[in-house]
Tab-separated table of C-alpha atoms and ligand atoms in Angstrom:
chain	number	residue	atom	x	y	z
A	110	UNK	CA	0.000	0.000	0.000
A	111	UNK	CA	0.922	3.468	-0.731
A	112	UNK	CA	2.783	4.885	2.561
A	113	UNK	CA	1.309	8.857	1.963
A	114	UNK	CA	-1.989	7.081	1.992
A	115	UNK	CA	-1.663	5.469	4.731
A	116	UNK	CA	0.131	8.191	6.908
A	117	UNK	CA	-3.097	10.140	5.784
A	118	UNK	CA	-5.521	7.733	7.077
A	119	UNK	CA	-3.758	7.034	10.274
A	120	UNK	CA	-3.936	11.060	10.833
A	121	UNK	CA	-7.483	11.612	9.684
A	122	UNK	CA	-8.190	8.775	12.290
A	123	UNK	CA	-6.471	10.481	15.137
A	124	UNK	CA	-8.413	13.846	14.215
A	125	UNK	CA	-11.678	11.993	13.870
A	126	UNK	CA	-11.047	10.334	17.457
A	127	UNK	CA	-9.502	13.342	19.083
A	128	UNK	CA	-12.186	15.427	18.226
A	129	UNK	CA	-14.730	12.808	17.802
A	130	UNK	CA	-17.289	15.146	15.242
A	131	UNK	CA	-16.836	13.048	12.294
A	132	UNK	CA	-19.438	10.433	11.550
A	133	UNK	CA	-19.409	7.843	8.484
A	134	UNK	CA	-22.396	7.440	6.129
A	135	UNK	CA	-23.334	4.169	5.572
A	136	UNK	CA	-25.703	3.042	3.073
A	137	UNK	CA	-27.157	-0.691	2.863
A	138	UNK	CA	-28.243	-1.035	-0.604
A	139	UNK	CA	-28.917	-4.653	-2.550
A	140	UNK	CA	-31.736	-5.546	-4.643
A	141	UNK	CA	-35.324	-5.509	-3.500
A	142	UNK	CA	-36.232	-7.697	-0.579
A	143	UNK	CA	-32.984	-8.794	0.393
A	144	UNK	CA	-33.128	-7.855	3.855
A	145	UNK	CA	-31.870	-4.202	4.056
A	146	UNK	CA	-34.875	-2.800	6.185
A	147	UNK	CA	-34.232	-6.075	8.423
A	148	UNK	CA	-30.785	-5.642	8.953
A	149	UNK	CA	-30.732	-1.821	9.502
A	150	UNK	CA	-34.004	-2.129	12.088
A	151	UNK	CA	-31.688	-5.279	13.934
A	152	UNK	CA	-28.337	-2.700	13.763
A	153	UNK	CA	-30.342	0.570	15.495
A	154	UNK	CA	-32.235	-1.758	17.557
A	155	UNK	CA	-29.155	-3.138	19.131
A	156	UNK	CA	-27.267	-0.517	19.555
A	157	UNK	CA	-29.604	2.431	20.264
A	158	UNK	CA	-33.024	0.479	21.120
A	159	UNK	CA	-35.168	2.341	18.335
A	160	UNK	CA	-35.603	1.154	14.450
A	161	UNK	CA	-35.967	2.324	11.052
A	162	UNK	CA	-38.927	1.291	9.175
A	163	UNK	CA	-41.566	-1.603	8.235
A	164	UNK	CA	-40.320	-5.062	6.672
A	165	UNK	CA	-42.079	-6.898	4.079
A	166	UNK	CA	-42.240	-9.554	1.947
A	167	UNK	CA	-43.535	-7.113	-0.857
A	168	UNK	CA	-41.175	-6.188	-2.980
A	169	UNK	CA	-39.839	-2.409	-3.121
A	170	UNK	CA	-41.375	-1.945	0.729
A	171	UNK	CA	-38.379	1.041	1.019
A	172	UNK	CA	-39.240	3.922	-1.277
A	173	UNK	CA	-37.239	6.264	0.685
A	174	UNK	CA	-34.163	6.198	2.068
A	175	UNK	CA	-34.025	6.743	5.739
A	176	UNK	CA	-31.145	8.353	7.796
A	177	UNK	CA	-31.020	6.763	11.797
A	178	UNK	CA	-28.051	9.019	13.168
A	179	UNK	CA	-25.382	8.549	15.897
A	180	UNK	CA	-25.057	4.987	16.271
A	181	UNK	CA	-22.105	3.148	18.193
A	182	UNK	CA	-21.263	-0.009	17.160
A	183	UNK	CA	-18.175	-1.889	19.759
A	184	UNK	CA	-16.776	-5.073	17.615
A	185	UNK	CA	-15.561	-8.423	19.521
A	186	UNK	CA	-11.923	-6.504	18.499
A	187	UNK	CA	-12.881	-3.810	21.158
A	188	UNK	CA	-12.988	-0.815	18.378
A	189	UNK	CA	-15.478	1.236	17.701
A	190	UNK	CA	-16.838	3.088	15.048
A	191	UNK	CA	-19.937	6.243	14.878
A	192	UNK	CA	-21.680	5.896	12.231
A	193	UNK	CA	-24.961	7.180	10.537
A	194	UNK	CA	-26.822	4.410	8.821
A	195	UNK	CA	-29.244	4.669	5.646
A	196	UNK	CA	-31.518	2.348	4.516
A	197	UNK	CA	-32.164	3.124	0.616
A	198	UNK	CA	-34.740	1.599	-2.040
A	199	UNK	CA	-33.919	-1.809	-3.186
A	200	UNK	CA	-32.007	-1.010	-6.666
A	201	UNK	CA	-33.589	-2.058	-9.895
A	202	UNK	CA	-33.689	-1.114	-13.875
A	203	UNK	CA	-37.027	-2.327	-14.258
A	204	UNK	CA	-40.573	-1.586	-12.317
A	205	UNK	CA	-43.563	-2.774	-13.366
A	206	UNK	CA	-46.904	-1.868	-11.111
A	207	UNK	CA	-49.186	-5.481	-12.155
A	208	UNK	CA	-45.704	-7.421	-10.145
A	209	UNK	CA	-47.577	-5.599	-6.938
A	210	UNK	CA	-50.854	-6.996	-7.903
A	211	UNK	CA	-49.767	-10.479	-7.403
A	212	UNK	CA	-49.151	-9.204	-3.837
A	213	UNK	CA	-52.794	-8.654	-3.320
A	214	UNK	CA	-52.568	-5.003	-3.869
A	215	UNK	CA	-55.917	-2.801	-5.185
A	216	UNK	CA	-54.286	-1.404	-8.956
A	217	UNK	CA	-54.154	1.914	-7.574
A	218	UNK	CA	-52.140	1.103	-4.533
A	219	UNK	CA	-49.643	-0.523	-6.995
A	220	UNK	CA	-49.338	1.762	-8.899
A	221	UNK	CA	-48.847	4.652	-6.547
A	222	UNK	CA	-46.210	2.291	-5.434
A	223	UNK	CA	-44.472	1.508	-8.404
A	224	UNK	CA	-44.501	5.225	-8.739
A	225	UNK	CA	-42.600	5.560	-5.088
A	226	UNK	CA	-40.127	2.938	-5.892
A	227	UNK	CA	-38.726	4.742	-9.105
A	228	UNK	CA	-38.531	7.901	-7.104
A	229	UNK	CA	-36.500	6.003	-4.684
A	230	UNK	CA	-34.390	4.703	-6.674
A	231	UNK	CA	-32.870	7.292	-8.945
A	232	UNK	CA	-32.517	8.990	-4.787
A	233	UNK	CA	-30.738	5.780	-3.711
A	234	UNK	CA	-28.236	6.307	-6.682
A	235	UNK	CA	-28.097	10.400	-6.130
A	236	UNK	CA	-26.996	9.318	-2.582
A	237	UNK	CA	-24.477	7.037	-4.043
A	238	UNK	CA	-22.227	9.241	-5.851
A	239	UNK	CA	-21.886	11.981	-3.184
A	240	UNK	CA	-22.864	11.486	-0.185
A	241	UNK	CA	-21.704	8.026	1.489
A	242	UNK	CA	-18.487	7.157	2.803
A	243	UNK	CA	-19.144	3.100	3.069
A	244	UNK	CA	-21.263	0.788	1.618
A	245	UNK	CA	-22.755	-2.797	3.057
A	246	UNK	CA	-24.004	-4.344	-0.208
A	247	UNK	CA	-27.152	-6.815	0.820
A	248	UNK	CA	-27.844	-10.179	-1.182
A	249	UNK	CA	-30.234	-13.021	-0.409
A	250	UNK	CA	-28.409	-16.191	-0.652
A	251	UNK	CA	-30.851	-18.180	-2.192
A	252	UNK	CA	-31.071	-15.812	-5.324
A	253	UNK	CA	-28.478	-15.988	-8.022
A	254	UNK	CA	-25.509	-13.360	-7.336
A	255	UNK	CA	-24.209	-12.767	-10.791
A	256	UNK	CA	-27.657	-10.805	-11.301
A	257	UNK	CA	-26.569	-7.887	-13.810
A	258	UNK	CA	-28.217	-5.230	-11.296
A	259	UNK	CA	-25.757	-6.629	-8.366
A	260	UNK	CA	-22.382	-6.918	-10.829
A	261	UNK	CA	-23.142	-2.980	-12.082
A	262	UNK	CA	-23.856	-2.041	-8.210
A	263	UNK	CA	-20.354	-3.363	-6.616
A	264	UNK	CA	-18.782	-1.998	-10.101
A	265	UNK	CA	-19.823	1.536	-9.491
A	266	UNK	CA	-19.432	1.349	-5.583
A	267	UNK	CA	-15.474	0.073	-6.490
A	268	UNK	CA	-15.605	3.153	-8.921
A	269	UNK	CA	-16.094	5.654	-5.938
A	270	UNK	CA	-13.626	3.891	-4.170
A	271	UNK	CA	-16.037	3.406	-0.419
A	272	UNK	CA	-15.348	0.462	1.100
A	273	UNK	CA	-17.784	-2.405	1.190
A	274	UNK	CA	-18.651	-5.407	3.347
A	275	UNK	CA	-20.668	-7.643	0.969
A	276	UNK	CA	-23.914	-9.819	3.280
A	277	UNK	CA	-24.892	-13.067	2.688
A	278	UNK	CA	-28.379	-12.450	4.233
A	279	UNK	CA	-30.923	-15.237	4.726
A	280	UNK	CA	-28.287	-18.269	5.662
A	281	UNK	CA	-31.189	-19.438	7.873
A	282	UNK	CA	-33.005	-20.830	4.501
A	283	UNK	CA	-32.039	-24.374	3.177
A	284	UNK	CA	-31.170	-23.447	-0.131
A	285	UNK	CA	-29.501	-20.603	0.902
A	286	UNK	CA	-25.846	-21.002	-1.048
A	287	UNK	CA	-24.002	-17.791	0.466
A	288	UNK	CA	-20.552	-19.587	-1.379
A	289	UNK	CA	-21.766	-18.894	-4.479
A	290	UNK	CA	-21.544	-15.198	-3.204
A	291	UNK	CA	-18.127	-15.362	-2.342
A	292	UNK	CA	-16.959	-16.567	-5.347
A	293	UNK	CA	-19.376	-13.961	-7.751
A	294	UNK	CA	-17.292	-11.321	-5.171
A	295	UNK	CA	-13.782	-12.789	-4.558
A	296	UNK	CA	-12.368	-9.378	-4.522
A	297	UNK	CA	-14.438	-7.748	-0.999
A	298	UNK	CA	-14.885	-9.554	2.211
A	299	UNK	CA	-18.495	-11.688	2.883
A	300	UNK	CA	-19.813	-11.712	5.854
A	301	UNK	CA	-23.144	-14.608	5.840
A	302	UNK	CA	-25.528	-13.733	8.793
A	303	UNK	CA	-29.404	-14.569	9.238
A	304	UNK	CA	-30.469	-10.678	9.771
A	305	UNK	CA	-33.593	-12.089	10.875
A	306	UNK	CA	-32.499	-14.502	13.455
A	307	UNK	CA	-29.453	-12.404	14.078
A	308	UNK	CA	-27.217	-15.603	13.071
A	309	UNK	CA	-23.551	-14.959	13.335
A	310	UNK	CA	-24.380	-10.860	13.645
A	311	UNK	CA	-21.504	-9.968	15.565
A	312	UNK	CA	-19.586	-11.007	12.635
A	313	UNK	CA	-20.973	-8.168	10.903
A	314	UNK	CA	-19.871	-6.062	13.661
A	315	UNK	CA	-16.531	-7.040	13.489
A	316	UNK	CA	-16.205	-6.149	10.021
A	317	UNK	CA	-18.116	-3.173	10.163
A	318	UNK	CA	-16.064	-1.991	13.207
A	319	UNK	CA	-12.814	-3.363	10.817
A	320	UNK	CA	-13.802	-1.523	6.974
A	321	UNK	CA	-15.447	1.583	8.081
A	322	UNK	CA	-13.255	2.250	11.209
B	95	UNK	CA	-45.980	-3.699	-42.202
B	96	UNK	CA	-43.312	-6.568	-41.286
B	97	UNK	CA	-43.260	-7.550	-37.666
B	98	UNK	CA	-39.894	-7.474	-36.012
B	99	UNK	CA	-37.807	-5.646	-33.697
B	100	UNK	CA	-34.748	-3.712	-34.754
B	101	UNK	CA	-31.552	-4.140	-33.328
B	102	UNK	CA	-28.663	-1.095	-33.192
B	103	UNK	CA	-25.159	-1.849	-33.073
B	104	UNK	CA	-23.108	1.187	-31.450
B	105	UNK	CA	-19.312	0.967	-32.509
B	106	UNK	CA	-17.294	1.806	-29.298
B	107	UNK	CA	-16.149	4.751	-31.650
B	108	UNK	CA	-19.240	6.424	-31.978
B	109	UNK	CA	-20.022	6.017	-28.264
B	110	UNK	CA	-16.767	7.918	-27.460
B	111	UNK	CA	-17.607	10.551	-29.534
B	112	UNK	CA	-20.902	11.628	-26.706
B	113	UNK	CA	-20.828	12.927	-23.825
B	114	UNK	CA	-22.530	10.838	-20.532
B	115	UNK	CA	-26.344	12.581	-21.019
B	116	UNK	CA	-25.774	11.901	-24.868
B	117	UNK	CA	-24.637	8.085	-24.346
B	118	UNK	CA	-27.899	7.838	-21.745
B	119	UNK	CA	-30.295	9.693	-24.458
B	120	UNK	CA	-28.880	7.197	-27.323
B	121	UNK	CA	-30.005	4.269	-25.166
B	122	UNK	CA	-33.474	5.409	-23.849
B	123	UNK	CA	-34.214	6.626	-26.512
B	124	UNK	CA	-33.756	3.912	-28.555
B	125	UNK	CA	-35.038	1.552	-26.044
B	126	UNK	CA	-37.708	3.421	-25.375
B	127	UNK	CA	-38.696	3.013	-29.022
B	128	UNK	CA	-38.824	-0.729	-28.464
B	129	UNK	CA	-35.196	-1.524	-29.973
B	130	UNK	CA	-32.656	-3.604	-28.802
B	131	UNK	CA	-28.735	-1.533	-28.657
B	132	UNK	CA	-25.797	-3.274	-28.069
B	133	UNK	CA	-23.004	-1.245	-26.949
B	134	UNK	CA	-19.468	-2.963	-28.485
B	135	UNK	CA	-17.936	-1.410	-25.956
B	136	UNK	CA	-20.063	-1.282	-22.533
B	137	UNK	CA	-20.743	2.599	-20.140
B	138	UNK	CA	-18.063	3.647	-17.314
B	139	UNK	CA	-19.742	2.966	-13.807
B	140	UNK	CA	-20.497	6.427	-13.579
B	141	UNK	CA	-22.737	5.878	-16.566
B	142	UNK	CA	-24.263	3.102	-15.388
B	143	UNK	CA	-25.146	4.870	-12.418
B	144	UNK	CA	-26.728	7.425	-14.081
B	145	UNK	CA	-28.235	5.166	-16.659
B	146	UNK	CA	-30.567	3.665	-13.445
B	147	UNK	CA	-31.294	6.451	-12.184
B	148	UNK	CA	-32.404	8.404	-15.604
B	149	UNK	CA	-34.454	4.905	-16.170
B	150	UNK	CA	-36.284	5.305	-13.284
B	151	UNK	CA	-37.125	8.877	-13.672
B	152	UNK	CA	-38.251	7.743	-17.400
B	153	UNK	CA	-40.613	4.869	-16.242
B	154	UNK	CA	-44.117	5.507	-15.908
B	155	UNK	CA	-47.288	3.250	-15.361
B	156	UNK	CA	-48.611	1.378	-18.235
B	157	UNK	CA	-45.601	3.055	-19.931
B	158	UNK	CA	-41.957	2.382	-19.896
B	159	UNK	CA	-41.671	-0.384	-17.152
B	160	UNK	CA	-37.693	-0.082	-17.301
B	161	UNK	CA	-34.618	-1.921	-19.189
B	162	UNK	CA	-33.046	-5.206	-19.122
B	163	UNK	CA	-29.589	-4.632	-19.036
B	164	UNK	CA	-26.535	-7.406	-19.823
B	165	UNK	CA	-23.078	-7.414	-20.044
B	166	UNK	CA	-20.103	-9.659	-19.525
B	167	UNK	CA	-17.868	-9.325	-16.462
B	168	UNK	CA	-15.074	-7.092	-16.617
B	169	UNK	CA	-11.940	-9.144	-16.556
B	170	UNK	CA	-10.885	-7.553	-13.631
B	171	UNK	CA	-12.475	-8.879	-10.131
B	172	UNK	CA	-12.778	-12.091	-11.553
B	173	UNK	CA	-9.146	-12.988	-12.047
B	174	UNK	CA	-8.616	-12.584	-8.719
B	175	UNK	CA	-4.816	-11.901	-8.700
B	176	UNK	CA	-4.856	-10.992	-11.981
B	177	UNK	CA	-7.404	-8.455	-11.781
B	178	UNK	CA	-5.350	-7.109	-8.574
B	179	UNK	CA	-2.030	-7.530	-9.984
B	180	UNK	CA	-3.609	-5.442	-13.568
B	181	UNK	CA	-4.086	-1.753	-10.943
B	182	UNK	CA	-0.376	-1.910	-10.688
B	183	UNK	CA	0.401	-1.931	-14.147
B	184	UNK	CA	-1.901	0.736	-14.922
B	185	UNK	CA	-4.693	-0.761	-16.685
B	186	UNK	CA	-8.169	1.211	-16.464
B	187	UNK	CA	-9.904	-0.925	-14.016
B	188	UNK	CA	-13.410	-0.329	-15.597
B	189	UNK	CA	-12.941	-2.084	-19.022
B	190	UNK	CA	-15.845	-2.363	-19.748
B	191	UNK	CA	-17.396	-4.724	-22.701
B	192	UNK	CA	-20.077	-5.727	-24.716
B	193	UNK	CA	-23.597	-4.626	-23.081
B	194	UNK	CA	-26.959	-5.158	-24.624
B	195	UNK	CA	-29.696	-3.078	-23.666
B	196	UNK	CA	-33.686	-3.127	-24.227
B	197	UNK	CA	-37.246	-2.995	-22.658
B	198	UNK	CA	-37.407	-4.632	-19.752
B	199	UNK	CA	-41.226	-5.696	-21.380
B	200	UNK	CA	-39.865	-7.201	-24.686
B	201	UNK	CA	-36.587	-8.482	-23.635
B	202	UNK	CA	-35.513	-11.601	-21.221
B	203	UNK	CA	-32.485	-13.217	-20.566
B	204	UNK	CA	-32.413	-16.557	-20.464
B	205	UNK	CA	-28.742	-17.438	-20.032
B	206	UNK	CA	-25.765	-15.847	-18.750
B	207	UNK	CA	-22.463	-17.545	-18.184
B	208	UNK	CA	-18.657	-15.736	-18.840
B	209	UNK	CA	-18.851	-15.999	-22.268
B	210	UNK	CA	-22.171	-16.244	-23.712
B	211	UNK	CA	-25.373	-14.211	-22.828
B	212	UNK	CA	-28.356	-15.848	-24.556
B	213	UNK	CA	-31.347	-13.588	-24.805
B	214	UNK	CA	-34.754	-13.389	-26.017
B	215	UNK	CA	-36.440	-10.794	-27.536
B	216	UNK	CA	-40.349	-10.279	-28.472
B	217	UNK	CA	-42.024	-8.164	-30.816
B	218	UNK	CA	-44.353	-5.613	-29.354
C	529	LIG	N1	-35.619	-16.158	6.119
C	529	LIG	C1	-35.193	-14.898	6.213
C	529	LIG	N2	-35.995	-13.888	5.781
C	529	LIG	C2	-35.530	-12.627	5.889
C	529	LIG	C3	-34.267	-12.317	6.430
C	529	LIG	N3	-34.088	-10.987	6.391
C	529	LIG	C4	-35.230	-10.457	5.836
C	529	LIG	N4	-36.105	-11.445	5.547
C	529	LIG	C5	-37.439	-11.312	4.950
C	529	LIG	O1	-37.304	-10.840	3.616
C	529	LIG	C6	-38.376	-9.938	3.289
C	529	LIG	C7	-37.819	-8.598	2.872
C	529	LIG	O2	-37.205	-7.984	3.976
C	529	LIG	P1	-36.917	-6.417	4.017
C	529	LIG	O3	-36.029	-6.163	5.198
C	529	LIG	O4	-38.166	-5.647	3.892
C	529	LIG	O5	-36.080	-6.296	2.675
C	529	LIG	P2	-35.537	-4.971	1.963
C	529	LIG	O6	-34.232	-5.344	1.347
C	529	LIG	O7	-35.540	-3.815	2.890
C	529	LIG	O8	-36.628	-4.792	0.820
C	529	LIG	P3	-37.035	-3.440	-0.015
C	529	LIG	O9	-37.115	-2.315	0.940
C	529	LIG	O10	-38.343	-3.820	-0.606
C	529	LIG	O11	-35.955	-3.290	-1.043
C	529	LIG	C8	-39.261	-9.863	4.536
C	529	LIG	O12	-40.302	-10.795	4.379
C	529	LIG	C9	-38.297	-10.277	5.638
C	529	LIG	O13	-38.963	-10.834	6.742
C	529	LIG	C10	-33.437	-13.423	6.888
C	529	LIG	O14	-32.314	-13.268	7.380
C	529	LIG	N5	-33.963	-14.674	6.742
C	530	LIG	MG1	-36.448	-2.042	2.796
């Protein structure tokens, strides 16, 4: 590693904790319904008590993305980290409003939230090339990694050079195949955790505590 | 009138003529128009970023539902040390390659491995 680079970071570190102002965006993006809402409801909740916002097996339930502030996570390590996290749209090129209706959903309903979702969307990305300074990139493990949407997401996170901790959410399902993960992304670190049973969480932590410190 | 769907083929010349809202307006609109582009040469991330987020603006109910967007990995990433060892020797690590583009509505992929993308493609 370059030595300037690194002198850099190790005094932007020392400000940071000597002052202690500075707090890291990060943003949880992945596609729709992999567990982002989940995971950033179980993070707040565990460290602050509150959460972030409804879960549900709908697709596109985020159409927002939602700031909780101040949060202090402590890794196994013993380091901390402050940071703000944001839980953003699921990321998509395509929306179609009749994929709600198979949900149950009155046409209207859909469509208002098919309308939503885009909105949220194009803000996820706006957010994206400004305004984070780390990235935890969500995937359910029993979907198929190499999904364009996911290959164009890690390449333009890598472009803006933020760090990333890539989750293998949902190990608690039997087909779940979180490998195949690691191998679609041999170049970031995987973390596989059960957001929803909080399986192997402190994992997360760890890492979290690790990249973003 | 003959049914069918046309298919553009943008040299990677031509696309490096445009600027990024150029490149974008090339591809919606022809997609938009129910074609199918493929891109010889595939966008920079940055233009892929934008490209969503344009897309989503663009899509409207009973409209424009969105693209379908494919493209083979760049070599870099997936050569693990290769792909590492290729930022020290200066290549651009967003080589990007060929990309094929179209409604999300009229085009489906059915197969995607490293070297072959297999798609299929309906007429309105
Ligand atoms: N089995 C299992 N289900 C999970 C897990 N995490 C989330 N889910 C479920 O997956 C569905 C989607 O969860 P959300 O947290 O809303 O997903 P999201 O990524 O925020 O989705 P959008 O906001 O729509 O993009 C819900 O039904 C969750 O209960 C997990 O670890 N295991
Ligand atoms: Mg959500």
């Amino acid at each position: 590693m370059n030595f300037l680079f690194l002198a850099k970071l190790k005094a932007s570190k020392f400000f940071r904790t000597l002052f202690g102002k500075k707090h890291s965006k990060i943003g949880i993006y992945g596609p729709p319904n992999a567990g982002k809402t989940t995971l950033a409801n179980r993070i707040v909740r565990d460290w602050t008590g509150d959460a972030v916002g409804p879960v549900s097996e709908v697709p596109h339930e985020t159409r927002r993305a939602r700031r909780k502030e101040d949060i202090t996570i402590t890794g196994a390590n013993g380091s901390s980290i402050s940071i703000d996290i944001v839980d953003t749209p699921g990321v998509t090129t395509k929306i179609d409003y009749h994929e709600f209706l198979e949900y149950g959903l009155e046409k209207e309903e859909a469509v208002g939230r098919a309308r939503e979702a885009t909105e949220g969307v194009a803000e996820a990305m706006h957010w994206l090339r400004g305004d984070l300074d780390g990235v935890i990139y969500m995937l359910d493990s029993t979907q198929d990694p190499f999904m364009q949407v996911n290959i164009m997401m890690i390449g333009i996170i890598e472009s803006r050079k933020l760090p990333v901790v890539i989750v293998a959410n949902k190990i608690d399902l039997p087909d779940a195949a979180p490998q195949r993960i690691r191998s679609a992304f041999p170049q970031h670190p995987v973390v596989q955790i059960s957001g929803m049973e909080g399986k192997n969480i402190e994992s997360l932590y760890d890492a979290m505590t690790e990249i973003f410190g | 009138m003959i049914q069918g769907v046309q298919i553009d083929f943008v040299s990677a010349d031509r696309m490096a003529r445009l600027g990024m809202m150029e490149k974008i307006r090339l591809i919606l609109d022809d997609v938009r128009a129910g074609r199918i582009v493929v891109l010889e040469r595939g966008l920079a991330p940055e233009e892929q970023s934008k490209l969503i987020e344009v897309t989503m603006m663009e899509i409207s109910p009973g409209g424009f539902s969105g693209i379908e967007i494919e493209t083979y990995p760049t070599r870099e990433g997936n050569e693990g040390l290769g792909g590492f060892f290729s930022r020290f020797v200066g290549k651009k690590p967003d080589e990007s390659r060929l990309t094929v583009i179209g409604p999300a509505n009229q085009l489906k992929t059915l197969k995607k491995d490293e070297g072959l993308i297999s798609a299929w493609v309906s007429s309105r």
